[in-house]
Amino acid sequence: VEERLRYNALADKVMSAKDAASIITDGMTLGLSGFTRAGDAKAIPMALVDRANAGEKFKVNVFTGASLGSDIDALMSDAGIVNKRLPFQLDRTMRGHINKQDMYFVDQHLSVTAEYLRQNAIDPIDVAIVEAVAITEDGLLIPTTSVGNSPIYVQTAKKVIVELNLASYEQLEGIHDIYVPEAQGQRGAIPLLSASDRIGSIGIPLDPEKVAAIVLTDQVDTPTSMTAIDDETQQIADNIIDFLRNEVKEGRLTDTLAPLQSGVGSVANAVLGGMVNSEFKDLEVYSEVLQDSVFDLIDAGKVKFASGCATSLTAEKLDSVFGNLEKYKDKLCLRPQEISNHPELVRRMGLIAMNTALEFDIYGNVNSTHVAGNKMMNGIGGSGDFARAARISIFITKSYAKEGKISSIVPFVSHVDHNEHDVDVVVTEQGLADLRGLAPRQRAELIIENCVHPAYKPALRAYVEEANTRGGHTPHVLEKALSFHTNLAKYGQMIAPEDAE
Ligand code: 0RQ
């Protein structure tokens, strides 16, 4: 413990999770560490669940970096203790409670939570609960496998509880780069010019007066599960790599490409994985989440530097990465999510951004979050932070879902996360549509031709034909614009049975 807790002023703050959690009361707002199951606070949320299960009635607002592991979101939402959750979740059970209206969820661009807190525009943080590898002799909290929103939570909270995780890897010390911008209006340029720049300190400064408790823990992160790559996923990855190859051929990129950002999930992992055998070299990753494939690319000598705000690793990768951190130390950096996702930096470095869609429409509007218009899936995450500011913004989905009953390309999206102005390229296993410089009617033609599953081409072509008879810049048949979705609700499939071939 002495090696991990090196700040003498805090030695007498060590206590049990139960005692530490006793400062948390009904109506408080908690700022938890944790991003894509990495580096989440574990003991205090469980202590709160235990209190609820023992009969205590209370609700708290739970703010995090992104998703949590250890089923914490499921357990907290089942226990009924979450009033409001923000800014992202990725949990089937919690999703159910959100959609049953048992709790509130604020689906927020992941880079902006920190700005709202600085502006005092959202509920201020009462208690920050942050997992740490160590607290240094000069009072820096060293985060574990993610940074997320922890710096702003610690900076603005009234009280701080540190979960000092003795099972986390000591070698993480030195991996992080903690830079917290000044308030808007008082800040200059963020001095980061390339993915490998270090602009801050190795840890989060702690005010000892605010530290209410230090809880010793030894629970490791929950590994990420990854769906195996199927033929269609591989085809999507191949389509994107071909597109990038053509960008090089046309002289718009070189074979080092541009810093790469990719969202989470198996497709994103496959796209980066596909680069292992490509001609691209000396790549940089400037992303939010670093998945398995980033480390494969480092191992293969393809990626020279990777910057993110969190890792998201499968069970087999967790040990091989964190057990060999020395190998990755000079090629890896974890930053606050407002820096990993900062539009100023995304635009400056000219990122290639690859994010996922549930559906997109014939004009290039993208829905990443809502199933059939009203049911929350996971959240927008960082996709919007990157999409608008990126050099090339690519959105990815299979062309169909649910055994073909759903087309992922529709006349009009049932919810908009990324509008047509922020979407450069859409891609499915059928093909890719480069929308840059195309007017709406040209976009519709190319998307239907290149991306739509053959089963849905006739219906979409008929829609466009009818829409065009009505004229307009972005032609629509308004009373039929959501017909795919209303059919789905009525018949369980997007094409009405009488229209099915
Ligand atoms: O359903 O789970 O019941 O099998 O959606 O779809 O194809 O397995 O793909 O796991 O990558 O998820 C957009 C949800 C895709 C995700 C989304 C059904 C489908 C399946 C999952 P089942 P797949 P994925 C990074 C940045 C948020 C935006 C983002 C996501 C399930 O990637 O949440 O990129 N992205 N954020 O059957 C109804 C459709 C459907 C559909 C697929 N059109 N209608 N259901 N499904 N298309 C995150 C962070 O910032 C941390």
Coordinates of C-alpha atoms and ligand atoms in Angstrom, one line a residue:
V1 CA 0.0 0.0 0.0
E2 CA 2.8 2.4 0.8
E3 CA 4.1 2.1 -2.7
R4 CA 0.7 3.0 -4.1
L5 CA -0.3 5.6 -1.5
R6 CA 2.7 7.8 -1.4
Y7 CA 1.0 11.0 -0.3
N8 CA 1.4 11.1 3.5
A9 CA -1.4 13.7 4.0
L10 CA -3.9 11.1 2.9
A11 CA -2.7 8.0 4.9
D12 CA -5.4 8.4 7.5
K13 CA -8.2 8.5 5.0
V14 CA -8.2 4.8 4.2
M15 CA -11.6 3.2 5.1
S16 CA -14.0 0.6 3.9
A17 CA -16.2 1.1 0.9
K18 CA -19.3 1.0 3.1
D19 CA -18.0 3.8 5.3
A20 CA -16.8 5.9 2.4
A21 CA -20.2 5.5 0.6
S22 CA -22.0 6.8 3.7
I23 CA -21.3 10.4 2.6
I24 CA -23.5 9.8 -0.4
T25 CA -27.1 10.7 0.2
D26 CA -30.4 11.1 -1.7
G27 CA -30.3 13.6 -4.5
M28 CA -26.5 13.8 -5.0
T29 CA -24.7 13.9 -8.3
L30 CA -21.8 11.5 -8.6
G31 CA -18.9 11.7 -11.1
L32 CA -17.6 8.2 -11.6
S33 CA -14.4 7.2 -13.4
G34 CA -14.9 4.6 -16.1
F35 CA -15.0 4.4 -19.9
T36 CA -15.9 1.4 -22.0
R37 CA -15.6 -0.9 -18.9
A38 CA -12.0 0.3 -18.3
G39 CA -10.9 2.0 -15.1
D40 CA -14.3 2.2 -13.6
A41 CA -15.0 2.9 -9.9
K42 CA -16.2 -0.5 -8.6
A43 CA -16.5 -0.7 -4.8
I44 CA -18.5 2.4 -4.1
P45 CA -21.2 1.8 -6.7
M46 CA -21.6 -1.8 -5.4
A47 CA -21.8 -0.4 -1.8
L48 CA -24.7 1.8 -3.0
V49 CA -26.4 -1.1 -4.6
D50 CA -26.1 -3.1 -1.4
R51 CA -27.7 -0.2 0.5
A52 CA -30.6 -0.1 -1.9
N53 CA -31.0 -3.9 -1.7
A54 CA -31.1 -3.6 2.1
G55 CA -34.2 -1.4 1.8
E56 CA -32.8 2.2 1.8
K57 CA -34.7 4.5 -0.6
F58 CA -32.6 7.0 -2.4
K59 CA -31.7 8.2 -5.9
V60 CA -28.5 9.8 -7.3
N61 CA -27.4 11.2 -10.7
V62 CA -24.6 9.1 -12.2
F63 CA -22.2 10.8 -14.5
T64 CA -19.3 8.9 -16.0
G65 CA -16.8 8.9 -18.8
A66 CA -18.8 6.3 -20.8
S67 CA -19.9 2.7 -20.2
L68 CA -19.1 0.9 -17.0
G69 CA -18.1 -2.8 -16.3
S70 CA -19.0 -5.3 -13.6
D71 CA -22.7 -5.0 -14.5
I72 CA -22.8 -1.8 -12.4
D73 CA -25.2 0.0 -14.7
A74 CA -27.5 -3.1 -14.7
L75 CA -27.3 -3.4 -10.9
M76 CA -27.8 0.3 -10.2
S77 CA -30.7 0.6 -12.6
D78 CA -32.4 -2.6 -11.3
A79 CA -32.0 -1.3 -7.7
G80 CA -33.8 1.9 -8.8
I81 CA -31.2 4.3 -7.5
V82 CA -30.4 6.2 -10.7
N83 CA -32.4 9.4 -11.3
K84 CA -30.3 10.5 -14.2
R85 CA -27.5 8.9 -16.2
L86 CA -25.1 10.8 -18.4
P87 CA -23.4 10.9 -20.9
F88 CA -23.3 7.3 -22.3
Q89 CA -24.2 3.7 -21.3
L90 CA -24.0 0.4 -23.1
D91 CA -26.0 -2.0 -21.0
R92 CA -29.0 -4.1 -22.0
T93 CA -30.7 -3.8 -18.5
M94 CA -30.2 -0.1 -18.1
R95 CA -31.4 0.5 -21.7
G96 CA -34.6 -1.3 -20.7
H97 CA -35.1 1.0 -17.7
I98 CA -34.4 4.0 -19.8
N99 CA -36.9 3.0 -22.4
K100 CA -39.5 2.1 -19.7
Q101 CA -39.1 5.6 -18.4
D102 CA -37.9 4.4 -15.0
M103 CA -35.0 6.8 -15.2
Y104 CA -33.6 9.7 -17.2
F105 CA -30.7 9.4 -19.6
V106 CA -28.9 12.4 -21.2
D107 CA -27.2 11.3 -24.5
Q108 CA -24.4 13.8 -24.8
H109 CA -21.3 14.3 -27.0
L110 CA -18.6 12.9 -24.8
S111 CA -16.3 15.9 -25.2
V112 CA -18.9 18.4 -23.8
T113 CA -19.7 17.1 -20.3
A114 CA -16.6 18.8 -19.0
E115 CA -17.4 22.1 -20.7
Y116 CA -21.0 22.0 -19.2
L117 CA -19.5 21.4 -15.7
R118 CA -17.1 24.3 -16.1
Q119 CA -20.0 26.5 -17.2
N120 CA -22.1 25.3 -14.2
A121 CA -24.8 24.5 -16.8
I122 CA -25.5 20.9 -15.5
D123 CA -25.9 19.4 -12.0
P124 CA -22.5 20.1 -10.3
I125 CA -20.7 17.0 -9.0
D126 CA -21.1 16.4 -5.3
V127 CA -18.8 13.4 -5.0
A128 CA -16.2 12.3 -7.6
I129 CA -15.4 8.6 -7.3
V130 CA -12.2 7.7 -9.2
E131 CA -10.2 4.6 -9.5
A132 CA -6.4 5.0 -9.2
V133 CA -3.2 3.1 -9.6
A134 CA -1.4 5.3 -7.1
I135 CA -1.3 8.6 -5.4
T136 CA 2.1 10.1 -5.9
E137 CA 4.2 11.9 -3.2
D138 CA 3.1 15.2 -4.6
G139 CA -0.6 14.4 -4.6
L140 CA -1.2 13.3 -8.1
L141 CA -3.9 10.7 -8.6
I142 CA -2.7 8.3 -11.3
P143 CA -5.7 6.9 -13.1
T144 CA -5.9 3.2 -14.2
T145 CA -6.9 2.0 -17.7
S146 CA -9.0 5.0 -18.7
V147 CA -9.0 8.7 -18.0
G148 CA -12.5 9.7 -19.3
N149 CA -14.0 12.6 -17.4
S150 CA -12.1 11.9 -14.1
P151 CA -10.0 15.2 -14.2
I152 CA -13.0 17.5 -14.5
Y153 CA -15.0 15.4 -11.9
V154 CA -12.1 15.6 -9.4
Q155 CA -11.5 19.3 -10.1
T156 CA -15.1 20.4 -9.7
A157 CA -16.5 18.0 -7.1
K158 CA -17.2 19.0 -3.5
K159 CA -15.7 15.7 -2.2
V160 CA -13.5 13.0 -3.7
I161 CA -13.4 9.3 -3.0
V162 CA -10.4 7.4 -4.4
E163 CA -10.6 3.7 -5.2
L164 CA -7.0 2.7 -5.0
N165 CA -6.9 -0.5 -7.0
L166 CA -4.0 -2.7 -5.7
A167 CA -4.6 -5.2 -8.6
S168 CA -4.1 -2.6 -11.3
Y169 CA -0.8 -2.4 -13.2
E170 CA 1.8 -0.2 -11.5
Q171 CA 3.4 0.3 -14.9
L172 CA 0.5 2.5 -15.9
E173 CA 2.1 5.3 -14.1
G174 CA 3.5 7.6 -16.8
I175 CA 1.1 6.5 -19.6
H176 CA -1.4 9.3 -18.9
D177 CA -1.3 12.9 -20.1
I178 CA -3.7 15.0 -18.0
Y179 CA -4.4 18.4 -19.5
V180 CA -7.5 20.4 -18.4
P181 CA -8.4 23.5 -20.4
E182 CA -9.2 26.8 -18.8
A183 CA -12.8 28.1 -18.9
Q184 CA -14.1 29.1 -22.3
G185 CA -13.2 32.7 -23.1
Q186 CA -10.1 32.5 -21.0
R187 CA -8.2 29.8 -22.9
G188 CA -5.8 29.8 -25.7
A189 CA -5.2 27.1 -28.3
I190 CA -4.8 23.6 -26.8
P191 CA -1.1 23.1 -27.5
L192 CA -1.4 19.6 -29.0
L193 CA -0.1 19.4 -32.6
S194 CA 0.2 15.6 -33.1
A195 CA -1.1 12.4 -31.6
S196 CA 2.2 11.8 -29.7
D197 CA 2.5 15.2 -28.0
R198 CA 2.4 15.4 -24.2
I199 CA 1.0 18.6 -22.9
G200 CA 0.0 17.9 -19.3
S201 CA 1.0 16.0 -16.2
I202 CA 1.0 12.3 -15.5
G203 CA -1.8 12.5 -13.0
I204 CA -4.8 14.4 -11.7
P205 CA -3.9 17.0 -8.9
L206 CA -5.8 16.2 -5.7
D207 CA -6.8 18.8 -3.1
P208 CA -6.3 16.8 0.1
E209 CA -9.0 18.9 1.8
K210 CA -11.6 17.5 -0.6
V211 CA -10.5 13.8 -0.3
A212 CA -13.1 12.2 1.9
A213 CA -11.9 8.6 1.7
I214 CA -9.5 6.2 0.1
V215 CA -10.9 2.7 -0.5
L216 CA -8.5 -0.1 -1.2
T217 CA -9.8 -2.5 -3.9
D218 CA -8.4 -5.4 -6.0
Q219 CA -11.1 -6.1 -8.6
V220 CA -9.9 -6.0 -12.2
D221 CA -11.7 -4.5 -15.2
T222 CA -14.4 -6.4 -16.9
P223 CA -13.0 -7.6 -20.3
T224 CA -14.8 -6.5 -23.5
S225 CA -16.5 -9.2 -25.5
M226 CA -16.0 -9.0 -29.2
T227 CA -18.3 -10.6 -31.8
A228 CA -16.2 -12.7 -34.2
I229 CA -15.6 -11.1 -37.6
D230 CA -18.0 -12.5 -40.1
D231 CA -17.9 -12.3 -43.9
E232 CA -19.9 -9.1 -44.0
T233 CA -17.9 -7.4 -41.4
Q234 CA -14.8 -8.3 -43.2
Q235 CA -16.3 -7.0 -46.5
I236 CA -17.1 -3.6 -44.8
A237 CA -13.5 -3.4 -43.6
D238 CA -12.2 -4.3 -47.1
N239 CA -14.4 -1.6 -48.6
I240 CA -13.0 1.1 -46.3
I241 CA -9.4 0.0 -47.0
D242 CA -10.0 0.1 -50.7
F243 CA -11.4 3.6 -50.3
L244 CA -8.4 4.7 -48.4
R245 CA -6.1 3.1 -50.9
N246 CA -7.9 5.2 -53.6
E247 CA -7.4 8.4 -51.5
V248 CA -3.7 7.7 -51.6
K249 CA -3.8 7.0 -55.3
E250 CA -5.6 10.3 -55.9
G251 CA -2.9 12.1 -53.9
R252 CA -5.3 13.2 -51.1
L253 CA -3.5 11.1 -48.5
T254 CA -0.1 9.4 -48.3
D255 CA 0.6 5.9 -47.2
T256 CA 0.8 7.1 -43.6
L257 CA -2.8 8.2 -44.1
A258 CA -4.0 10.6 -41.3
P259 CA -4.6 10.0 -37.6
L260 CA -7.2 7.3 -37.3
Q261 CA -10.3 7.3 -35.0
S262 CA -12.6 4.4 -34.8
G263 CA -15.6 3.7 -32.6
V264 CA -16.1 0.6 -30.6
G265 CA -17.4 -2.8 -31.8
S266 CA -16.4 -5.6 -34.0
V267 CA -16.6 -3.7 -37.3
A268 CA -14.3 -0.9 -36.1
N269 CA -11.9 -3.5 -34.7
A270 CA -11.9 -5.4 -38.1
V271 CA -11.3 -2.2 -40.1
L272 CA -8.1 -1.4 -38.1
G273 CA -7.2 -5.1 -38.0
G274 CA -7.4 -5.2 -41.8
M275 CA -4.6 -2.7 -41.9
V276 CA -2.1 -5.2 -40.5
N277 CA -1.7 -6.7 -44.0
S278 CA -2.0 -3.4 -45.9
E279 CA 0.7 -1.3 -47.5
F280 CA -0.1 1.6 -45.0
K281 CA 2.7 2.3 -42.6
D282 CA 3.8 4.6 -39.7
L283 CA 0.2 5.1 -38.8
E284 CA -1.1 7.2 -35.9
V285 CA -4.2 6.5 -33.9
Y286 CA -5.9 9.5 -32.3
S287 CA -9.1 7.9 -31.0
E288 CA -11.3 7.7 -28.0
V289 CA -11.1 4.0 -27.4
L290 CA -8.1 1.8 -28.1
Q291 CA -9.4 -1.7 -28.9
D292 CA -7.4 -5.0 -29.5
S293 CA -6.6 -4.2 -33.1
V294 CA -4.6 -1.1 -32.2
F295 CA -2.2 -3.2 -30.2
D296 CA -2.0 -5.8 -33.0
L297 CA -1.0 -2.9 -35.3
I298 CA 1.6 -1.7 -32.8
D299 CA 3.0 -5.2 -32.6
A300 CA 3.1 -5.5 -36.4
G301 CA 5.1 -2.2 -36.6
K302 CA 2.2 -0.5 -38.5
V303 CA 1.2 2.0 -35.8
K304 CA 3.9 4.2 -34.4
F305 CA 1.7 6.0 -31.8
A306 CA -1.8 5.5 -30.3
S307 CA -3.6 8.1 -28.2
G308 CA -7.0 7.5 -26.6
C309 CA -8.9 8.2 -23.4
A310 CA -9.5 4.5 -22.6
T311 CA -8.6 1.0 -23.5
S312 CA -11.2 -1.5 -24.4
L313 CA -9.6 -5.0 -24.5
T314 CA -10.8 -8.6 -24.6
A315 CA -9.8 -11.0 -21.9
E316 CA -6.9 -12.4 -23.9
K317 CA -5.6 -9.0 -24.8
L318 CA -5.8 -7.5 -21.3
D319 CA -2.9 -9.5 -19.9
S320 CA -0.7 -9.3 -23.0
V321 CA -1.0 -5.6 -23.1
F322 CA -0.9 -4.6 -19.5
G323 CA 1.6 -7.4 -18.6
N324 CA 3.9 -6.0 -21.3
L325 CA 3.4 -2.3 -20.8
E326 CA 7.1 -1.5 -21.1
K327 CA 6.8 -2.5 -24.8
Y328 CA 4.0 0.0 -25.4
K329 CA 5.0 2.8 -23.1
D330 CA 6.6 5.1 -25.6
K331 CA 3.8 4.4 -28.2
L332 CA 0.8 5.0 -26.0
C333 CA -1.0 7.8 -24.2
L334 CA -4.3 8.1 -22.4
R335 CA -5.9 11.5 -22.1
P336 CA -9.1 13.1 -20.7
Q337 CA -12.0 12.5 -23.1
E338 CA -12.5 16.2 -23.7
I339 CA -8.9 16.2 -25.2
S340 CA -9.1 12.8 -27.1
N341 CA -12.4 14.0 -28.6
H342 CA -11.7 17.7 -28.9
P343 CA -13.1 19.2 -32.2
E344 CA -10.3 21.7 -32.2
L345 CA -7.7 18.9 -32.3
V346 CA -9.7 16.7 -34.6
R347 CA -9.9 19.4 -37.2
R348 CA -6.2 20.5 -36.7
M349 CA -4.8 17.0 -37.2
G350 CA -7.3 16.1 -39.9
L351 CA -8.6 12.8 -38.6
I352 CA -10.1 9.9 -40.5
A353 CA -13.1 9.2 -38.3
M354 CA -15.0 5.8 -38.5
N355 CA -18.1 5.4 -36.5
T356 CA -21.2 3.2 -36.5
A357 CA -24.8 3.8 -37.6
L358 CA -28.0 1.9 -36.8
E359 CA -29.4 3.3 -40.0
F360 CA -28.8 6.0 -42.5
D361 CA -31.1 7.5 -45.1
I362 CA -30.9 8.1 -48.8
Y363 CA -29.5 11.6 -48.3
G364 CA -26.8 10.7 -45.7
N365 CA -28.4 11.5 -42.4
V366 CA -27.3 9.0 -39.7
N367 CA -29.1 7.5 -36.8
S368 CA -26.7 5.9 -34.4
T369 CA -28.8 5.7 -31.3
H370 CA -32.5 5.1 -31.6
V371 CA -34.2 1.9 -32.6
A372 CA -37.3 2.6 -34.7
G373 CA -37.3 6.3 -33.8
N374 CA -37.8 6.2 -30.0
K375 CA -35.9 3.5 -28.2
M376 CA -32.5 4.3 -26.9
M377 CA -29.8 1.8 -27.9
N378 CA -26.5 3.0 -26.3
G379 CA -25.9 6.6 -27.1
I380 CA -24.1 8.9 -29.5
G381 CA -20.8 8.5 -27.6
G382 CA -17.9 10.3 -29.2
S383 CA -19.1 9.8 -32.7
G384 CA -20.4 13.4 -33.1
D385 CA -17.3 14.9 -31.6
F386 CA -15.3 13.4 -34.4
A387 CA -17.8 13.4 -37.3
R388 CA -18.3 17.1 -37.7
A389 CA -14.6 18.1 -37.3
A390 CA -12.9 15.2 -39.1
R391 CA -11.1 15.3 -42.5
I392 CA -13.1 12.3 -43.6
S393 CA -16.1 11.2 -41.6
I394 CA -17.1 7.6 -42.4
F395 CA -20.3 5.8 -41.1
I396 CA -20.5 2.1 -41.1
T397 CA -23.4 -0.4 -40.8
K398 CA -24.5 -3.7 -42.3
S399 CA -27.1 -3.0 -45.0
Y400 CA -29.8 -5.0 -43.1
A401 CA -30.6 -6.2 -39.6
K402 CA -32.8 -8.8 -38.0
E403 CA -32.6 -11.5 -40.7
G404 CA -33.4 -8.9 -43.4
K405 CA -36.6 -7.7 -41.9
I406 CA -34.9 -4.3 -41.4
S407 CA -33.1 -2.3 -44.0
S408 CA -30.4 -0.1 -42.5
I409 CA -30.9 2.4 -45.4
V410 CA -34.3 4.1 -45.2
P411 CA -36.1 6.9 -46.9
F412 CA -35.7 9.1 -43.9
V413 CA -33.9 8.3 -40.6
S414 CA -36.3 7.9 -37.6
H415 CA -33.9 9.9 -35.4
V416 CA -30.9 12.1 -36.4
D417 CA -27.6 12.0 -34.7
H418 CA -25.3 13.0 -37.5
N419 CA -26.9 15.1 -40.2
E420 CA -26.1 15.0 -43.9
H421 CA -23.6 17.9 -43.5
D422 CA -21.4 15.9 -41.2
V423 CA -21.3 12.7 -43.1
D424 CA -18.7 12.2 -45.9
V425 CA -18.8 8.5 -46.6
V426 CA -21.3 5.7 -45.8
V427 CA -20.4 2.1 -46.2
T428 CA -22.1 -1.3 -45.9
E429 CA -21.0 -4.8 -47.0
Q430 CA -22.6 -4.0 -50.3
G431 CA -20.3 -1.1 -51.0
L432 CA -19.3 2.4 -50.2
A433 CA -20.7 5.8 -51.2
D434 CA -18.4 8.9 -51.2
L435 CA -20.8 11.7 -50.7
R436 CA -18.3 14.6 -50.7
G437 CA -19.4 17.3 -53.0
L438 CA -22.7 15.6 -54.0
A439 CA -26.1 17.3 -54.0
P440 CA -29.0 15.5 -52.3
R441 CA -30.4 13.9 -55.5
Q442 CA -26.9 12.7 -56.5
R443 CA -26.4 11.3 -53.0
A444 CA -29.6 9.3 -53.1
E445 CA -28.7 7.7 -56.4
L446 CA -25.2 6.7 -55.2
I447 CA -26.3 5.4 -51.8
I448 CA -29.1 3.2 -53.3
E449 CA -26.8 1.9 -56.0
N450 CA -23.8 1.2 -53.8
C451 CA -24.9 0.5 -50.2
V452 CA -28.5 -0.9 -50.2
H453 CA -29.2 -4.6 -50.0
P454 CA -30.7 -5.8 -53.3
A455 CA -33.9 -6.8 -51.5
Y456 CA -34.6 -3.1 -50.7
K457 CA -33.4 -1.4 -53.9
P458 CA -36.8 -1.5 -55.7
A459 CA -38.7 0.1 -52.7
L460 CA -36.1 2.8 -52.3
R461 CA -35.9 3.5 -56.0
A462 CA -39.7 3.8 -56.1
Y463 CA -39.7 6.2 -53.2
V464 CA -37.1 8.4 -54.9
E465 CA -39.0 8.4 -58.1
E466 CA -42.2 9.5 -56.4
A467 CA -40.4 12.1 -54.3
N468 CA -38.8 13.6 -57.5
T469 CA -42.2 14.1 -59.0
R470 CA -42.9 16.5 -56.1
G471 CA -39.8 18.5 -56.8
G472 CA -37.7 20.3 -54.2
H473 CA -34.0 20.3 -53.3
T474 CA -34.2 17.3 -51.0
P475 CA -37.2 15.5 -52.4
H476 CA -39.5 13.6 -50.0
V477 CA -42.9 12.1 -50.0
L478 CA -43.5 13.3 -46.4
E479 CA -46.5 11.0 -45.7
K480 CA -44.3 8.0 -46.7
A481 CA -40.9 9.2 -45.4
L482 CA -41.2 7.0 -42.3
S483 CA -43.2 4.2 -44.0
F484 CA -40.3 1.7 -43.5
H485 CA -40.6 2.2 -39.8
T486 CA -44.4 2.3 -39.6
N487 CA -44.4 -1.0 -41.6
L488 CA -42.0 -2.5 -39.2
A489 CA -44.2 -1.6 -36.3
K490 CA -47.3 -2.9 -38.1
Y491 CA -46.0 -6.0 -39.9
G492 CA -42.7 -6.8 -38.2
Q493 CA -40.8 -6.0 -41.4
M494 CA -40.0 -2.8 -43.3
I495 CA -41.7 -3.8 -46.6
A496 CA -45.5 -4.3 -46.3
P497 CA -46.5 -7.9 -47.1
E498 CA -48.6 -6.8 -50.1
D499 CA -45.5 -5.0 -51.6
A500 CA -43.1 -7.8 -50.9
E501 CA -41.9 -9.6 -54.0
Ligands
0RQ1 O1 -29.2 -6.4 -32.2 O2 -28.0 -6.9 -30.1 O3 -30.3 -7.7 -30.5 O4 -28.3 -8.6 -31.8 O5 -28.5 -3.6 -33.1 O6 -25.9 -4.2 -34.0 O7 -24.7 -5.0 -36.1 O8 -24.2 -6.1 -33.8 O9 -23.4 -3.7 -34.4 O10 -22.7 -4.0 -32.0 O11 -21.5 -2.4 -33.6 O12 -23.8 -1.9 -32.7 C1 -24.8 1.5 -33.8 C2 -25.7 0.2 -31.9 C3 -24.2 -0.9 -33.6 C4 -23.3 0.7 -31.9 C5 -24.5 0.4 -32.8 C6 -29.4 -4.2 -34.0 C7 -28.7 -5.5 -34.4 C8 -28.2 -5.9 -33.1 C9 -26.2 -4.3 -32.6 P1 -28.9 -7.5 -31.1 P2 -24.5 -4.9 -34.6 P3 -22.8 -3.1 -33.1 C10 -18.2 4.9 -29.8 C11 -18.9 6.0 -30.5 C12 -23.0 4.4 -31.0 C13 -22.4 5.5 -31.8 C14 -20.9 5.4 -31.8 C15 -23.4 2.0 -31.2 C16 -27.7 -4.6 -32.5 O13 -22.1 0.7 -32.6 O14 -24.0 2.2 -30.1 O15 -20.3 5.0 -32.7 N1 -22.8 3.1 -31.7 N2 -20.3 5.9 -30.7 O16 -29.6 -6.4 -34.9 C17 -33.0 -2.0 -35.4 C18 -31.7 -1.1 -37.1 C19 -30.6 -1.9 -36.6 C20 -30.8 -2.7 -35.4 C21 -28.7 -2.9 -36.1 N3 -31.5 -0.4 -38.2 N4 -32.8 -1.2 -36.5 N5 -32.0 -2.7 -34.8 N6 -29.6 -3.3 -35.2 N7 -29.3 -2.1 -37.0 C22 -18.8 4.6 -28.4 C23 -18.3 5.6 -27.3 O17 -18.2 6.7 -27.5 C24 -17.9 5.1 -26.0

